[in-house]
Amino acid sequence: MDLNIDLNILEAEPAEQYHAQADRFLSSHQLLDFIKCPWLHRKKSVGLIEDADSASYVIGRAAHVRILEGRDAYEAAFALGGPINEKTNKPFGAGTKAFADWAAIQGKPVLSHDQVDLVEQMASGVAMNDEAVALLLYGRAEGVARAEYCGTPCQIRIDWLHPHRGIVDFKTCDDLTWFEADAR
């Protein structure tokens, strides 16, 4: 099936601005929380529980930006690498005080050298997959749409919209063993 989608139907909006409107618009992540546990969803929606930002989520977001939005956006959104130990000429580990001090002054999410390498390996993997390259050759990354459905204001930030193939949902995971189940 060949679609003909006008990519201009999506708004350009930074991720922070999109997520800041979660109190007014239902998103797919909120809907998944509700499906898992309505009580937990309610506690999150009224601010009694904050979403945890794990290392896996940071790496996933970084991979999204690097692969879908490009290197410039990636380098602008994340502090990469960390300080180098002058005595050994090697990077300080992510668990060291030197790294923590460096991270504290960055003003944006940080990735250690090992995490940067992982994101670059992910980008290389996508670039070596012919189908992924075909899907990401044309289109628009991280476009936002809002609409009302059954009286509920909703929003989506689409990973990638291809003009002829539709929505491309980019997924990362900790372990490929569980990818199929996680994707479901």
Tab-separated table of C-alpha atoms in Angstrom:
chain	number	residue	atom	x	y	z
A	1	MET	CA	0.000	0.000	0.000
A	2	ASP	CA	1.448	3.349	-1.033
A	3	LEU	CA	0.238	6.270	1.073
A	4	ASN	CA	0.614	9.894	0.178
A	5	ILE	CA	0.978	11.735	3.494
A	6	ASP	CA	1.511	15.468	3.807
A	7	LEU	CA	4.389	15.707	6.303
A	8	ASN	CA	3.344	19.271	7.124
A	9	ILE	CA	0.387	17.998	9.173
A	10	LEU	CA	2.819	17.583	12.079
A	11	GLU	CA	4.031	20.379	14.321
A	12	ALA	CA	7.709	20.858	15.101
A	13	GLU	CA	8.000	20.934	18.872
A	14	PRO	CA	10.886	20.181	21.242
A	15	ALA	CA	10.479	17.073	23.397
A	16	GLU	CA	10.445	19.145	26.601
A	17	GLN	CA	7.548	21.273	25.333
A	18	TYR	CA	5.625	18.167	24.246
A	19	HIS	CA	6.097	16.411	27.605
A	20	ALA	CA	5.217	19.592	29.519
A	21	GLN	CA	1.688	19.324	28.098
A	22	ALA	CA	1.117	15.809	29.453
A	23	ASP	CA	-1.220	17.238	32.087
A	24	ARG	CA	-3.632	18.401	29.367
A	25	PHE	CA	-3.253	15.737	26.665
A	26	LEU	CA	-3.383	11.953	26.865
A	27	SER	CA	-0.371	10.267	25.236
A	28	SER	CA	0.337	6.691	24.234
A	29	HIS	CA	2.652	6.248	27.237
A	30	GLN	CA	-0.059	7.452	29.601
A	31	LEU	CA	-2.551	5.137	27.930
A	32	LEU	CA	-0.162	2.203	28.415
A	33	ASP	CA	0.187	3.143	32.096
A	34	PHE	CA	-3.602	3.160	32.370
A	35	ILE	CA	-3.911	-0.240	30.666
A	36	LYS	CA	-1.325	-1.710	33.071
A	37	CYS	CA	-2.854	-0.187	36.200
A	38	PRO	CA	-5.495	2.599	36.308
A	39	TRP	CA	-4.626	3.366	39.933
A	40	LEU	CA	-0.929	3.826	39.131
A	41	HIS	CA	-1.847	5.998	36.123
A	42	ARG	CA	-3.996	8.201	38.362
A	43	LYS	CA	-1.214	8.610	40.928
A	44	LYS	CA	1.197	9.629	38.159
A	45	SER	CA	-1.310	12.035	36.598
A	46	VAL	CA	-1.871	13.932	39.869
A	47	GLY	CA	1.855	14.086	40.599
A	48	LEU	CA	2.068	11.585	43.468
A	49	ILE	CA	4.531	9.429	41.506
A	50	GLU	CA	7.259	10.789	39.249
A	51	ASP	CA	8.477	8.837	36.247
A	52	ALA	CA	11.943	7.468	36.913
A	53	ASP	CA	14.605	8.302	34.340
A	54	SER	CA	16.736	5.165	34.124
A	55	ALA	CA	20.010	4.849	32.219
A	56	SER	CA	18.151	2.703	29.664
A	57	TYR	CA	15.645	5.484	28.993
A	58	VAL	CA	18.436	8.046	28.566
A	59	ILE	CA	20.228	5.766	26.097
A	60	GLY	CA	16.962	5.107	24.239
A	61	ARG	CA	16.234	8.830	23.955
A	62	ALA	CA	19.812	9.464	22.844
A	63	ALA	CA	19.538	6.761	20.167
A	64	HIS	CA	16.269	8.290	18.944
A	65	VAL	CA	17.856	11.717	18.614
A	66	ARG	CA	21.107	10.436	17.066
A	67	ILE	CA	19.442	8.157	14.531
A	68	LEU	CA	16.263	10.058	13.687
A	69	GLU	CA	17.281	13.705	14.124
A	70	GLY	CA	20.988	13.535	13.310
A	71	ARG	CA	24.346	14.137	14.896
A	72	ASP	CA	23.941	17.912	15.369
A	73	ALA	CA	20.696	17.512	17.321
A	74	TYR	CA	22.259	14.667	19.322
A	75	GLU	CA	25.332	16.672	20.285
A	76	ALA	CA	23.145	19.658	21.217
A	77	ALA	CA	20.789	17.584	23.380
A	78	PHE	CA	23.329	15.468	25.297
A	79	ALA	CA	26.650	16.018	27.020
A	80	LEU	CA	28.900	13.338	25.584
A	81	GLY	CA	31.805	11.472	27.109
A	82	GLY	CA	32.935	13.071	30.313
A	83	PRO	CA	36.213	14.224	31.774
A	84	ILE	CA	39.560	12.650	31.007
A	85	ASN	CA	41.950	11.663	33.795
A	86	GLU	CA	45.137	13.665	33.134
A	87	LYS	CA	47.314	11.024	34.827
A	88	THR	CA	46.118	8.078	32.741
A	89	ASN	CA	44.801	9.948	29.690
A	90	LYS	CA	41.672	7.766	29.928
A	91	PRO	CA	38.098	8.751	30.729
A	92	PHE	CA	36.921	8.750	34.315
A	93	GLY	CA	34.349	6.026	34.923
A	94	ALA	CA	30.672	6.969	35.114
A	95	GLY	CA	30.646	6.016	38.816
A	96	THR	CA	33.452	8.365	39.856
A	97	LYS	CA	33.207	11.700	41.669
A	98	ALA	CA	35.003	13.422	38.775
A	99	PHE	CA	32.339	12.204	36.352
A	100	ALA	CA	29.510	13.179	38.744
A	101	ASP	CA	30.990	16.675	39.180
A	102	TRP	CA	31.288	17.056	35.400
A	103	ALA	CA	27.733	15.768	34.861
A	104	ALA	CA	26.312	18.164	37.458
A	105	ILE	CA	27.414	21.245	35.497
A	106	GLN	CA	26.333	20.130	32.018
A	107	GLY	CA	22.724	21.318	32.136
A	108	LYS	CA	21.537	18.446	29.971
A	109	PRO	CA	21.473	14.646	30.083
A	110	VAL	CA	24.928	13.088	30.047
A	111	LEU	CA	26.263	9.966	28.383
A	112	SER	CA	29.467	8.257	29.455
A	113	HIS	CA	32.030	7.213	26.865
A	114	ASP	CA	30.659	3.652	26.999
A	115	GLN	CA	27.101	4.912	26.464
A	116	VAL	CA	28.221	7.097	23.535
A	117	ASP	CA	29.854	4.014	22.000
A	118	LEU	CA	26.621	2.046	22.456
A	119	VAL	CA	24.528	4.754	20.778
A	120	GLU	CA	27.004	4.896	17.881
A	121	GLN	CA	26.826	1.103	17.533
A	122	MET	CA	23.028	1.373	17.376
A	123	ALA	CA	23.304	4.066	14.696
A	124	SER	CA	25.705	1.862	12.711
A	125	GLY	CA	23.339	-1.090	13.027
A	126	VAL	CA	20.456	0.945	11.648
A	127	ALA	CA	22.656	2.279	8.831
A	128	MET	CA	23.584	-1.287	7.842
A	129	ASN	CA	19.955	-2.408	7.595
A	130	ASP	CA	18.624	-1.797	4.068
A	131	GLU	CA	14.964	-1.696	5.163
A	132	ALA	CA	15.705	0.783	7.966
A	133	VAL	CA	17.661	2.986	5.550
A	134	ALA	CA	14.755	2.912	3.079
A	135	LEU	CA	12.278	3.856	5.811
A	136	LEU	CA	14.426	6.710	7.126
A	137	LEU	CA	15.586	8.077	3.780
A	138	TYR	CA	12.523	10.314	3.383
A	139	GLY	CA	10.242	11.704	6.020
A	140	ARG	CA	10.075	13.693	9.183
A	141	ALA	CA	11.344	12.989	12.680
A	142	GLU	CA	9.533	13.625	15.955
A	143	GLY	CA	6.523	15.513	14.603
A	144	VAL	CA	3.633	16.297	16.969
A	145	ALA	CA	-0.097	15.968	16.357
A	146	ARG	CA	-2.961	16.773	18.718
A	147	ALA	CA	-6.618	15.920	18.399
A	148	GLU	CA	-9.673	15.164	20.467
A	149	TYR	CA	-10.897	11.579	20.533
A	150	CYS	CA	-14.165	10.679	22.258
A	151	GLY	CA	-14.001	13.926	24.209
A	152	THR	CA	-10.410	13.311	25.382
A	153	PRO	CA	-7.623	15.629	24.227
A	154	CYS	CA	-4.771	13.456	22.920
A	155	GLN	CA	-1.265	14.016	21.627
A	156	ILE	CA	1.421	12.010	19.877
A	157	ARG	CA	5.034	12.676	19.033
A	158	ILE	CA	5.644	10.378	16.068
A	159	ASP	CA	9.172	8.969	15.878
A	160	TRP	CA	9.255	9.154	12.084
A	161	LEU	CA	6.611	9.782	9.447
A	162	HIS	CA	7.423	8.457	5.978
A	163	PRO	CA	5.410	10.160	3.202
A	164	HIS	CA	4.485	6.879	1.506
A	165	ARG	CA	4.862	4.211	4.205
A	166	GLY	CA	3.278	5.999	7.189
A	167	ILE	CA	4.387	5.889	10.807
A	168	VAL	CA	7.763	4.364	11.619
A	169	ASP	CA	8.069	3.550	15.317
A	170	PHE	CA	11.707	3.319	16.402
A	171	LYS	CA	12.286	0.974	19.353
A	172	THR	CA	15.294	0.243	21.524
A	173	CYS	CA	15.616	-2.456	24.134
A	174	ASP	CA	18.031	-3.766	26.757
A	175	ASP	CA	18.029	-7.321	25.424
A	176	LEU	CA	16.951	-8.619	22.002
A	177	THR	CA	15.701	-11.797	23.672
A	178	TRP	CA	12.638	-9.896	24.927
A	179	PHE	CA	12.253	-7.430	22.043
A	180	GLU	CA	9.242	-9.122	20.451
A	181	ALA	CA	7.351	-9.244	23.740
A	182	ASP	CA	8.362	-5.670	24.622
A	183	ALA	CA	7.250	-4.397	21.204
A	184	ARG	CA	3.848	-6.008	21.648
